[in-house]
């Protein structure tokens, strides 16, 4: 294992150990959750446009299926490796339990830089990958979705490939599909919207005047753009934004719709990935991604990749409130420093759970042959996010911890109940 592989999963497991202290679950629950149920590594051959053959490494991890079929996105990124996928699948297990949807956790990905592929190569890669993992996925077993550098277009190719292999339409095998292939209204902005509903609860609890709240967003993709758009519409000041090439800062705040338009109009392939950069906008002060995190703002929204706040820079973070749209943006060591400094961190397994929640709505609609109106999707999402935010905030106050530990404790109790109900040693030793 490389350092990246072992570190990120080991770091994820530390969350389990700290939640175990408060959750009072059967010790066998913890034993069960220390390792994934199934890990799959596949070779993904792709015929390139020039006729040559390339073989990429693909991964799928089904972490725990006690609460339901495993669920989690597929990522295309050069850094994807087994350790990262295991950590992401672990987080998905807890995320689904946090929002109380009947899923276990899974995740997958391909180690590839999709920006170096043509559209046809990207499609061949997506079809080849799904063919390799097809024996392990299915509407009742494991259900993929989009993640970093994958999107609805790619989910559509994958759903089509799976239907060919299965010999029938199986829309419930994958979520985040285009509307035309059984996608759900409201899935496109669900992750940002879920985080927005959490921020609205902070606004209520802390009696914020949105026009005084300065927000920095790291990552200007699906998650980052939508939360920024919704906050901007409510009067929040989005003062900084970044993508993989760097960031921009404007203390008076950006016109967010223009910033989104600029970023998206320069995409090489519509809806597939971006080639343009927010850094190219005029009328701004350039900042690096590292500097953006340390800006004097009120609300920081890491919305790109993991491990960006570590023990190295945590003490320099000025924002008193951090809402994690990215998965795993803060390491355990970084987290400890943020807590010492009294920062309130709304953890990823709650803050970005809007995506998987609306994916669940999509799966429910696919299986029932229904198509919900947008208002219904929004209202159901708001109910779940507001309810679980409230429960976790209250638990945080009751057990006197940070919000992350409270969220893990909340999820671990649900996982513990399910594992216990499915039969553990505790059941056999109970005297009744
Ligand atoms: P996305 O649409 O592919 O966008 C990713 C964004 O992050 C892009 O703007 C990208 O820049 C930027 N980025 C990539 N590497 C970066 C780096 N090293 N530093 C700063 N910015 C960087 O992905 P997404 O769906 O928004 O996902 C972002 C995060 O949210 C991930 O952690 C993902 O797991 C999490 N999440 C997403 C969903 C979902 O439904 N999409 C659900 C839950 C959690 P370029 O545009 O320059 O490439």
CSV table of C-alpha atoms and ligand atoms in Angstrom, one decimal:
chain,number,residue,atom,x,y,z
A,1,UNK,CA,0.0,0.0,0.0
A,2,UNK,CA,1.1,3.5,-0.7
A,3,UNK,CA,1.0,6.1,2.1
A,4,UNK,CA,-2.1,7.7,0.5
A,5,UNK,CA,-3.9,4.4,0.4
A,6,UNK,CA,-3.2,3.4,4.0
A,7,UNK,CA,-3.4,6.8,5.6
A,8,UNK,CA,-6.8,7.8,4.3
A,9,UNK,CA,-8.6,4.6,5.3
A,10,UNK,CA,-6.8,4.4,8.7
A,11,UNK,CA,-7.9,8.0,9.2
A,12,UNK,CA,-11.5,7.1,8.3
A,13,UNK,CA,-11.4,4.3,10.9
A,14,UNK,CA,-10.4,6.7,13.6
A,15,UNK,CA,-13.9,8.2,13.3
A,16,UNK,CA,-15.4,4.8,14.1
A,17,UNK,CA,-13.3,4.5,17.3
A,18,UNK,CA,-14.3,7.9,18.6
A,19,UNK,CA,-18.0,7.3,17.9
A,20,UNK,CA,-17.8,3.9,19.6
A,21,UNK,CA,-17.1,5.7,22.9
A,22,UNK,CA,-20.5,7.4,22.8
A,23,UNK,CA,-22.8,5.1,20.8
A,24,UNK,CA,-22.8,2.2,23.4
A,25,UNK,CA,-23.3,-0.4,20.7
A,26,UNK,CA,-22.4,-4.1,20.9
A,27,UNK,CA,-18.6,-4.4,20.5
A,28,UNK,CA,-19.2,-6.8,17.6
A,29,UNK,CA,-20.7,-4.0,15.6
A,30,UNK,CA,-17.4,-2.2,15.8
A,31,UNK,CA,-15.6,-5.4,14.8
A,32,UNK,CA,-17.9,-5.8,11.8
A,33,UNK,CA,-17.4,-2.2,10.7
A,34,UNK,CA,-13.6,-2.2,10.8
A,35,UNK,CA,-13.4,-3.8,7.4
A,36,UNK,CA,-15.3,-3.8,4.1
A,37,UNK,CA,-17.5,-6.7,3.1
A,38,UNK,CA,-16.2,-7.0,-0.5
A,39,UNK,CA,-13.4,-5.3,-2.4
A,40,UNK,CA,-13.1,-5.6,-6.1
A,41,UNK,CA,-10.3,-4.5,-8.4
A,42,UNK,CA,-10.7,-4.9,-12.1
A,43,UNK,CA,-8.6,-4.2,-15.2
A,44,UNK,CA,-10.5,-1.9,-17.5
A,45,UNK,CA,-9.3,-2.2,-21.1
A,46,UNK,CA,-10.0,0.7,-23.5
A,47,UNK,CA,-9.4,1.0,-27.2
A,48,UNK,CA,-8.0,4.5,-27.7
A,49,UNK,CA,-8.8,6.7,-30.7
A,50,UNK,CA,-5.4,6.1,-32.2
A,51,UNK,CA,-6.0,2.3,-32.2
A,52,UNK,CA,-3.8,1.5,-29.2
A,53,UNK,CA,-5.0,-0.3,-26.1
A,54,UNK,CA,-4.8,1.1,-22.6
A,55,UNK,CA,-5.7,-0.8,-19.4
A,56,UNK,CA,-6.9,1.3,-16.4
A,57,UNK,CA,-7.3,0.1,-12.8
A,58,UNK,CA,-10.9,0.1,-11.6
A,59,UNK,CA,-12.2,-0.4,-8.1
A,60,UNK,CA,-15.5,-1.1,-6.3
A,61,UNK,CA,-15.9,-1.5,-2.6
A,62,UNK,CA,-19.1,-2.7,-0.8
A,63,UNK,CA,-18.4,-1.7,2.7
A,64,UNK,CA,-21.4,-2.8,4.7
A,65,UNK,CA,-24.9,-4.0,3.5
A,66,UNK,CA,-26.7,-4.6,6.8
A,67,UNK,CA,-29.0,-1.6,6.3
A,68,UNK,CA,-29.7,-2.3,2.6
A,69,UNK,CA,-28.0,-2.5,-0.8
A,70,UNK,CA,-24.7,-0.7,-0.9
A,71,UNK,CA,-24.8,2.7,-2.5
A,72,UNK,CA,-22.1,5.1,-3.6
A,73,UNK,CA,-20.5,7.0,-6.4
A,74,UNK,CA,-18.0,6.3,-9.1
A,75,UNK,CA,-15.0,8.6,-9.3
A,76,UNK,CA,-12.6,9.2,-12.2
A,77,UNK,CA,-9.4,10.7,-10.9
A,78,UNK,CA,-5.7,9.9,-11.2
A,79,UNK,CA,-5.5,9.6,-7.4
A,80,UNK,CA,-8.1,6.9,-7.1
A,81,UNK,CA,-6.8,3.8,-5.4
A,82,UNK,CA,-8.1,1.0,-3.2
A,83,UNK,CA,-7.4,2.9,0.1
A,84,UNK,CA,-9.3,5.9,-1.1
A,85,UNK,CA,-12.2,3.9,-2.4
A,86,UNK,CA,-12.4,1.9,0.9
A,87,UNK,CA,-12.5,5.2,2.9
A,88,UNK,CA,-15.1,6.7,0.6
A,89,UNK,CA,-17.2,3.5,1.0
A,90,UNK,CA,-16.9,3.6,4.7
A,91,UNK,CA,-18.1,7.2,4.8
A,92,UNK,CA,-21.0,6.2,2.6
A,93,UNK,CA,-22.0,3.6,5.1
A,94,UNK,CA,-22.3,6.2,7.8
A,95,UNK,CA,-23.8,8.8,5.5
A,96,UNK,CA,-26.7,6.6,4.6
A,97,UNK,CA,-27.3,5.8,8.2
A,98,UNK,CA,-27.1,9.5,9.2
A,99,UNK,CA,-30.0,10.3,6.9
A,100,UNK,CA,-31.8,7.1,7.7
A,101,UNK,CA,-32.2,5.8,4.1
A,102,UNK,CA,-32.2,2.0,3.7
A,103,UNK,CA,-28.8,1.6,2.1
A,104,UNK,CA,-25.4,0.4,3.1
A,105,UNK,CA,-22.2,2.1,1.8
A,106,UNK,CA,-20.2,1.5,-1.3
A,107,UNK,CA,-17.9,3.4,-3.6
A,108,UNK,CA,-15.9,2.9,-6.8
A,109,UNK,CA,-13.7,4.6,-9.3
A,110,UNK,CA,-11.1,4.4,-12.0
A,111,UNK,CA,-7.6,5.7,-11.7
A,112,UNK,CA,-7.6,7.9,-14.8
A,113,UNK,CA,-7.3,11.6,-15.7
A,114,UNK,CA,-10.6,12.0,-17.7
A,115,UNK,CA,-9.4,15.4,-19.0
A,116,UNK,CA,-6.9,13.5,-21.2
A,117,UNK,CA,-9.5,11.4,-22.9
A,118,UNK,CA,-11.7,12.2,-25.9
A,119,UNK,CA,-15.5,11.9,-25.5
A,120,UNK,CA,-15.5,8.5,-27.3
A,121,UNK,CA,-12.6,7.2,-25.1
A,122,UNK,CA,-14.5,8.4,-22.0
A,123,UNK,CA,-17.6,6.5,-23.2
A,124,UNK,CA,-15.6,3.3,-24.0
A,125,UNK,CA,-13.9,3.5,-20.6
A,126,UNK,CA,-17.3,3.9,-18.8
A,127,UNK,CA,-18.9,1.0,-20.7
A,128,UNK,CA,-15.8,-1.2,-20.2
A,129,UNK,CA,-15.7,-0.4,-16.4
A,130,UNK,CA,-19.4,-1.2,-15.9
A,131,UNK,CA,-19.1,-4.4,-17.8
A,132,UNK,CA,-16.3,-5.5,-15.4
A,133,UNK,CA,-18.2,-4.7,-12.2
A,134,UNK,CA,-21.6,-5.8,-13.6
A,135,UNK,CA,-21.5,-9.1,-11.7
A,136,UNK,CA,-21.2,-7.2,-8.4
A,137,UNK,CA,-23.8,-4.4,-8.8
A,138,UNK,CA,-27.6,-4.4,-9.2
A,139,UNK,CA,-30.7,-2.6,-8.0
A,140,UNK,CA,-30.9,-4.9,-4.9
A,141,UNK,CA,-27.2,-5.3,-4.3
A,142,UNK,CA,-25.0,-2.3,-5.1
A,143,UNK,CA,-26.1,1.0,-6.8
A,144,UNK,CA,-23.5,3.4,-8.2
A,145,UNK,CA,-23.9,7.1,-8.8
A,146,UNK,CA,-21.8,10.1,-10.0
A,147,UNK,CA,-18.9,11.5,-8.0
A,148,UNK,CA,-15.8,13.6,-8.9
A,149,UNK,CA,-15.4,13.9,-12.7
A,150,UNK,CA,-18.4,11.7,-13.5
A,151,UNK,CA,-21.9,13.0,-14.2
A,152,UNK,CA,-25.3,12.2,-15.6
A,153,UNK,CA,-24.0,11.7,-19.1
A,154,UNK,CA,-21.6,9.0,-17.9
A,155,UNK,CA,-24.3,7.4,-15.7
A,156,UNK,CA,-26.5,7.2,-18.8
A,157,UNK,CA,-23.8,5.3,-20.7
A,158,UNK,CA,-23.4,3.0,-17.8
A,159,UNK,CA,-27.1,2.3,-17.4
A,160,UNK,CA,-27.3,1.5,-21.1
A,161,UNK,CA,-24.4,-0.9,-20.9
A,162,UNK,CA,-25.8,-2.6,-17.8
A,163,UNK,CA,-29.2,-3.0,-19.6
A,164,UNK,CA,-27.4,-4.7,-22.5
A,165,UNK,CA,-25.7,-7.1,-20.1
A,166,UNK,CA,-28.8,-7.8,-18.1
A,167,UNK,CA,-30.9,-8.2,-21.2
A,168,UNK,CA,-33.6,-5.8,-19.8
A,169,UNK,CA,-34.0,-2.2,-18.6
A,170,UNK,CA,-32.8,-1.9,-15.0
A,171,UNK,CA,-32.9,1.8,-14.2
A,172,UNK,CA,-32.6,1.2,-10.4
A,173,UNK,CA,-29.0,-0.1,-10.9
A,174,UNK,CA,-27.6,3.4,-11.1
A,175,UNK,CA,-28.7,6.9,-10.0
A,176,UNK,CA,-27.8,10.3,-11.1
A,177,UNK,CA,-29.0,9.3,-14.6
A,178,UNK,CA,-30.2,11.8,-17.2
A,179,UNK,CA,-33.9,12.6,-16.9
A,180,UNK,CA,-34.6,10.9,-20.2
A,181,UNK,CA,-33.3,7.6,-18.8
A,182,UNK,CA,-35.2,7.7,-15.5
A,183,UNK,CA,-33.2,10.3,-13.6
A,184,UNK,CA,-35.0,12.3,-10.9
A,185,UNK,CA,-35.8,15.9,-11.0
A,186,UNK,CA,-33.7,17.6,-8.4
A,187,UNK,CA,-30.8,15.2,-8.4
A,188,UNK,CA,-28.5,17.7,-10.2
A,189,UNK,CA,-28.3,20.2,-7.4
A,190,UNK,CA,-29.1,17.8,-4.5
A,191,UNK,CA,-25.7,17.8,-2.8
A,192,UNK,CA,-25.4,21.6,-2.8
A,193,UNK,CA,-29.1,21.9,-1.8
A,194,UNK,CA,-28.7,19.4,1.1
A,195,UNK,CA,-25.8,21.5,2.4
A,196,UNK,CA,-27.8,24.7,1.9
A,197,UNK,CA,-30.6,23.2,4.1
A,198,UNK,CA,-27.9,22.6,6.8
A,199,UNK,CA,-26.6,26.1,6.5
A,200,UNK,CA,-30.2,27.5,6.8
A,201,UNK,CA,-30.4,25.7,10.2
A,202,UNK,CA,-27.1,27.3,11.2
A,203,UNK,CA,-28.6,30.7,10.1
A,204,UNK,CA,-31.6,30.1,12.3
A,205,UNK,CA,-29.6,28.9,15.4
A,206,UNK,CA,-26.9,31.6,15.1
A,207,UNK,CA,-29.4,34.3,14.0
A,208,UNK,CA,-27.3,35.2,11.0
A,209,UNK,CA,-27.9,38.1,8.7
A,210,UNK,CA,-27.0,36.5,5.3
A,211,UNK,CA,-25.7,39.8,3.9
A,212,UNK,CA,-23.0,39.8,6.6
A,213,UNK,CA,-21.8,36.3,6.0
A,214,UNK,CA,-18.7,36.0,3.8
A,215,UNK,CA,-18.4,32.6,2.2
A,216,UNK,CA,-15.4,30.9,0.5
A,217,UNK,CA,-16.0,27.8,-1.7
A,218,UNK,CA,-13.2,25.5,-2.6
A,219,UNK,CA,-14.1,23.5,-5.7
A,220,UNK,CA,-16.4,25.0,-8.3
A,221,UNK,CA,-18.1,21.7,-9.5
A,222,UNK,CA,-21.5,20.2,-9.0
A,223,UNK,CA,-21.4,20.5,-5.2
A,224,UNK,CA,-19.7,23.9,-4.9
A,225,UNK,CA,-21.6,25.7,-7.6
A,226,UNK,CA,-25.1,24.8,-6.4
A,227,UNK,CA,-24.6,25.6,-2.8
A,228,UNK,CA,-23.1,28.9,-3.8
A,229,UNK,CA,-26.0,29.7,-6.1
A,230,UNK,CA,-28.6,29.0,-3.4
A,231,UNK,CA,-26.7,31.0,-0.8
A,232,UNK,CA,-26.1,33.9,-3.1
A,233,UNK,CA,-29.9,34.0,-3.9
A,234,UNK,CA,-30.5,34.4,-0.2
A,235,UNK,CA,-28.1,37.3,0.1
A,236,UNK,CA,-24.9,35.6,1.3
A,237,UNK,CA,-21.7,37.0,0.0
A,238,UNK,CA,-19.6,34.5,-1.9
A,239,UNK,CA,-16.2,36.1,-1.7
A,240,UNK,CA,-13.9,33.3,-2.9
A,241,UNK,CA,-14.1,30.4,-5.2
A,242,UNK,CA,-11.6,28.0,-6.7
A,243,UNK,CA,-11.1,25.0,-9.0
A,244,UNK,CA,-8.2,22.7,-9.6
A,245,UNK,CA,-6.1,25.5,-11.1
A,246,UNK,CA,-6.5,28.0,-8.3
A,247,UNK,CA,-8.9,30.5,-6.8
A,248,UNK,CA,-10.2,34.0,-7.0
A,249,UNK,CA,-11.1,36.4,-4.2
A,250,UNK,CA,-13.3,39.5,-4.1
A,251,UNK,CA,-14.2,40.9,-0.7
A,252,UNK,CA,-17.4,42.5,-1.9
A,253,UNK,CA,-18.6,39.2,-3.2
A,254,UNK,CA,-19.1,37.7,-6.7
A,255,UNK,CA,-22.1,37.6,-8.9
A,256,UNK,CA,-22.5,33.9,-8.6
A,257,UNK,CA,-24.6,33.2,-11.7
A,258,UNK,CA,-22.0,34.9,-13.9
A,259,UNK,CA,-19.2,32.9,-12.2
A,260,UNK,CA,-21.1,29.6,-12.9
A,261,UNK,CA,-21.8,30.7,-16.4
A,262,UNK,CA,-18.2,31.5,-17.1
A,263,UNK,CA,-16.9,28.3,-15.7
A,264,UNK,CA,-19.5,26.1,-17.5
A,265,UNK,CA,-19.4,27.8,-20.9
A,266,UNK,CA,-15.8,26.8,-21.3
A,267,UNK,CA,-16.4,23.1,-20.9
A,268,UNK,CA,-14.8,21.1,-23.6
A,269,UNK,CA,-17.6,18.5,-23.5
A,270,UNK,CA,-21.0,19.7,-22.4
A,271,UNK,CA,-21.8,18.2,-19.1
A,272,UNK,CA,-18.8,16.0,-18.9
A,273,UNK,CA,-15.9,18.0,-17.4
A,274,UNK,CA,-14.5,21.5,-17.3
A,275,UNK,CA,-11.5,22.8,-19.1
A,276,UNK,CA,-12.0,26.5,-18.2
A,277,UNK,CA,-10.9,27.9,-14.9
A,278,UNK,CA,-12.6,30.3,-12.6
A,279,UNK,CA,-9.1,31.8,-12.3
A,280,UNK,CA,-9.5,33.3,-15.7
A,281,UNK,CA,-12.2,35.7,-14.6
A,282,UNK,CA,-11.3,39.4,-14.5
A,283,UNK,CA,-11.9,41.7,-11.5
A,284,UNK,CA,-10.6,39.5,-8.8
A,285,UNK,CA,-7.6,38.9,-6.6
A,286,UNK,CA,-6.0,35.5,-7.4
A,287,UNK,CA,-5.5,33.1,-4.5
A,288,UNK,CA,-4.1,29.6,-4.4
A,289,UNK,CA,-6.3,26.8,-3.1
A,290,UNK,CA,-4.3,26.8,0.1
A,291,UNK,CA,-4.7,30.6,0.6
A,292,UNK,CA,-8.5,30.3,0.0
A,293,UNK,CA,-8.8,28.0,2.9
A,294,UNK,CA,-7.1,30.5,5.2
A,295,UNK,CA,-9.1,33.6,4.1
A,296,UNK,CA,-10.8,35.8,6.7
A,297,UNK,CA,-14.4,34.6,6.0
A,298,UNK,CA,-17.3,33.5,8.1
A,299,UNK,CA,-18.2,30.3,6.4
A,300,UNK,CA,-15.8,27.9,4.6
A,301,UNK,CA,-17.2,25.3,2.2
A,302,UNK,CA,-14.5,22.7,1.1
A,303,UNK,CA,-16.2,21.3,-1.9
A,304,UNK,CA,-13.4,19.6,-3.9
A,305,UNK,CA,-11.2,16.8,-2.6
A,306,UNK,CA,-10.2,15.1,0.6
A,307,UNK,CA,-7.4,16.0,3.0
A,308,UNK,CA,-7.1,19.7,2.4
A,309,UNK,CA,-7.3,20.7,6.0
A,310,UNK,CA,-4.6,18.9,8.0
A,311,UNK,CA,-2.5,19.4,11.1
A,312,UNK,CA,-0.2,21.6,8.9
A,313,UNK,CA,-2.7,24.3,8.1
A,314,UNK,CA,-5.7,23.8,10.6
A,315,UNK,CA,-4.4,26.4,13.0
A,316,UNK,CA,-4.4,29.0,10.3
A,317,UNK,CA,-8.1,28.5,9.3
A,318,UNK,CA,-10.0,31.7,10.3
A,319,UNK,CA,-13.6,30.7,9.3
A,320,UNK,CA,-15.6,29.9,12.5
A,321,UNK,CA,-18.0,27.7,10.5
A,322,UNK,CA,-17.0,25.0,8.1
A,323,UNK,CA,-19.5,22.9,6.1
A,324,UNK,CA,-18.0,20.0,4.4
A,325,UNK,CA,-19.4,19.4,0.9
A,326,UNK,CA,-16.4,17.4,-0.1
A,327,UNK,CA,-15.9,13.9,1.4
A,328,UNK,CA,-13.1,13.9,3.9
A,329,UNK,CA,-11.7,17.4,3.5
A,330,UNK,CA,-10.4,17.5,7.1
A,331,UNK,CA,-8.0,14.9,8.5
A,332,UNK,CA,-8.5,13.6,12.1
A,333,UNK,CA,-5.4,15.5,13.2
A,334,UNK,CA,-6.7,18.7,11.5
A,335,UNK,CA,-10.0,18.2,13.0
A,336,UNK,CA,-8.6,18.1,16.5
A,337,UNK,CA,-7.0,21.5,16.0
A,338,UNK,CA,-10.2,22.9,14.6
A,339,UNK,CA,-12.1,21.7,17.7
A,340,UNK,CA,-9.5,23.2,20.0
A,341,UNK,CA,-10.0,26.5,18.3
A,342,UNK,CA,-13.8,26.3,18.8
A,343,UNK,CA,-14.7,26.0,15.1
A,344,UNK,CA,-18.1,24.4,14.3
A,345,UNK,CA,-17.6,21.8,11.5
A,346,UNK,CA,-20.7,20.4,9.9
A,347,UNK,CA,-19.3,17.0,8.8
A,348,UNK,CA,-19.4,15.5,5.3
A,349,UNK,CA,-21.6,12.6,6.3
A,350,UNK,CA,-24.4,15.0,7.1
A,351,UNK,CA,-23.5,18.1,5.0
A,352,UNK,CA,-23.2,16.4,1.6
A,353,UNK,CA,-25.8,13.7,2.2
A,354,UNK,CA,-28.4,15.5,0.0
A,355,UNK,CA,-26.9,13.8,-3.1
A,356,UNK,CA,-27.4,10.2,-1.9
A,357,UNK,CA,-30.8,11.1,-0.4
A,358,UNK,CA,-32.1,12.3,-3.8
A,359,UNK,CA,-30.4,9.3,-5.4
A,360,UNK,CA,-32.5,7.2,-3.1
A,361,UNK,CA,-35.6,9.1,-4.3
A,362,UNK,CA,-34.6,8.3,-7.9
A,363,UNK,CA,-34.2,4.6,-7.0
A,364,UNK,CA,-37.6,4.6,-5.3
A,365,UNK,CA,-39.3,6.3,-8.3
A,366,UNK,CA,-37.6,3.8,-10.7
A,367,UNK,CA,-38.8,0.9,-8.8
A,368,UNK,CA,-42.3,2.2,-8.4
A,369,UNK,CA,-42.6,3.5,-11.9
A,370,UNK,CA,-43.2,7.0,-10.6
A,371,UNK,CA,-41.9,10.5,-11.5
A,372,UNK,CA,-42.1,13.1,-8.7
A,373,UNK,CA,-42.5,16.8,-9.2
A,374,UNK,CA,-39.5,19.0,-8.3
A,375,UNK,CA,-41.3,20.5,-5.4
A,376,UNK,CA,-41.9,17.0,-3.9
A,377,UNK,CA,-38.2,16.2,-4.2
A,378,UNK,CA,-37.2,19.5,-2.6
A,379,UNK,CA,-39.7,19.2,0.2
A,380,UNK,CA,-38.7,15.5,1.0
A,381,UNK,CA,-35.0,16.5,1.0
A,382,UNK,CA,-35.6,19.5,3.2
A,383,UNK,CA,-37.5,17.4,5.7
A,384,UNK,CA,-34.8,14.8,6.0
A,385,UNK,CA,-31.9,17.2,6.1
A,386,UNK,CA,-33.6,19.5,8.6
A,387,UNK,CA,-34.6,16.5,10.8
A,388,UNK,CA,-31.2,14.9,10.9
A,389,UNK,CA,-29.3,18.2,11.3
A,390,UNK,CA,-31.5,18.9,14.3
A,391,UNK,CA,-31.1,15.4,15.8
A,392,UNK,CA,-27.3,15.6,15.4
A,393,UNK,CA,-27.0,19.1,16.8
A,394,UNK,CA,-29.0,18.1,19.8
A,395,UNK,CA,-26.9,15.0,20.3
A,396,UNK,CA,-23.8,17.1,20.1
A,397,UNK,CA,-25.0,19.2,22.9
A,398,UNK,CA,-26.1,16.2,25.0
A,399,UNK,CA,-22.9,14.3,24.8
A,400,UNK,CA,-20.7,17.4,24.7
A,401,UNK,CA,-18.7,16.6,21.6
A,402,UNK,CA,-18.1,18.1,18.2
A,403,UNK,CA,-20.7,17.7,15.5
A,404,UNK,CA,-18.7,15.1,13.6
A,405,UNK,CA,-18.5,12.7,16.6
A,406,UNK,CA,-22.2,13.3,17.2
A,407,UNK,CA,-23.0,12.5,13.5
A,408,UNK,CA,-21.0,9.3,13.7
A,409,UNK,CA,-22.6,8.4,17.0
A,410,UNK,CA,-26.0,9.0,15.5
A,411,UNK,CA,-25.2,6.8,12.5
A,412,UNK,CA,-23.4,4.1,14.5
A,413,UNK,CA,-26.5,3.7,16.7
A,414,UNK,CA,-28.6,3.0,13.6
A,415,UNK,CA,-25.9,0.6,12.2
A,416,UNK,CA,-25.6,-1.1,15.6
A,417,UNK,CA,-29.4,-1.6,15.8
A,418,UNK,CA,-29.4,-3.2,12.3
A,419,UNK,CA,-26.3,-5.4,13.0
A,420,UNK,CA,-27.8,-6.4,16.3
A,421,UNK,CA,-31.2,-7.2,14.7
A,422,UNK,CA,-29.5,-9.3,12.1
A,423,UNK,CA,-28.0,-11.5,14.7
A,424,UNK,CA,-24.8,-11.0,16.7
A,425,UNK,CA,-23.3,-12.8,19.7
A,426,UNK,CA,-25.2,-10.4,21.9
A,427,UNK,CA,-28.4,-11.9,20.8
A,428,UNK,CA,-27.3,-15.4,21.8
A,429,UNK,CA,-26.0,-14.3,25.2
A,430,UNK,CA,-29.0,-12.1,26.2
A,431,UNK,CA,-30.9,-13.7,29.1
A,432,UNK,CA,-34.6,-13.1,28.8
B,1,LIG,P1,-17.1,17.8,-9.8
B,1,LIG,O1,-18.4,18.3,-10.3
B,1,LIG,O2,-16.2,16.9,-10.6
B,1,LIG,O3,-16.2,19.1,-9.3
B,1,LIG,C1,-15.0,19.0,-8.6
B,1,LIG,C2,-14.5,20.4,-8.5
B,1,LIG,O4,-13.3,20.4,-7.7
B,1,LIG,C3,-14.0,21.0,-9.8
B,1,LIG,O5,-14.3,22.4,-9.8
B,1,LIG,C4,-12.5,20.8,-9.8
B,1,LIG,O6,-11.8,21.7,-10.6
B,1,LIG,C5,-12.2,21.0,-8.4
B,1,LIG,N1,-11.0,20.4,-7.9
B,1,LIG,C6,-10.5,19.2,-8.3
B,1,LIG,N2,-9.3,19.0,-7.7
B,1,LIG,C7,-9.1,20.1,-6.9
B,1,LIG,C8,-8.1,20.5,-6.0
B,1,LIG,N3,-7.0,19.7,-5.8
B,1,LIG,N4,-8.2,21.7,-5.4
B,1,LIG,C9,-9.2,22.5,-5.6
B,1,LIG,N5,-10.2,22.2,-6.4
B,1,LIG,C10,-10.2,21.0,-7.1
B,1,LIG,O7,-17.2,17.0,-8.4
B,1,LIG,P2,-18.4,17.2,-7.3
B,1,LIG,O8,-19.4,16.2,-7.6
B,1,LIG,O9,-18.7,18.6,-7.1
B,1,LIG,O10,-17.6,16.6,-6.0
B,1,LIG,C11,-16.9,17.4,-5.2
B,1,LIG,C12,-16.8,16.8,-3.8
B,1,LIG,O11,-18.1,16.6,-3.3
B,1,LIG,C13,-16.1,15.4,-3.8
B,1,LIG,O12,-15.5,15.3,-2.5
B,1,LIG,C14,-17.3,14.5,-3.8
B,1,LIG,O13,-17.0,13.2,-3.2
B,1,LIG,C15,-18.3,15.3,-2.9
B,1,LIG,N6,-19.7,14.8,-3.1
B,1,LIG,C16,-20.3,15.0,-4.3
B,1,LIG,C17,-21.6,14.5,-4.5
B,1,LIG,C18,-22.4,14.7,-5.8
B,1,LIG,O14,-23.6,14.3,-5.8
B,1,LIG,N7,-21.8,15.2,-6.8
B,1,LIG,C19,-22.3,14.0,-3.4
B,1,LIG,C20,-21.6,13.9,-2.2
B,1,LIG,C21,-20.3,14.3,-2.1
B,1,LIG,P3,-11.8,21.7,-12.2
B,1,LIG,O15,-13.1,22.1,-12.6
B,1,LIG,O16,-10.7,22.6,-12.6
B,1,LIG,O17,-11.5,20.3,-12.6
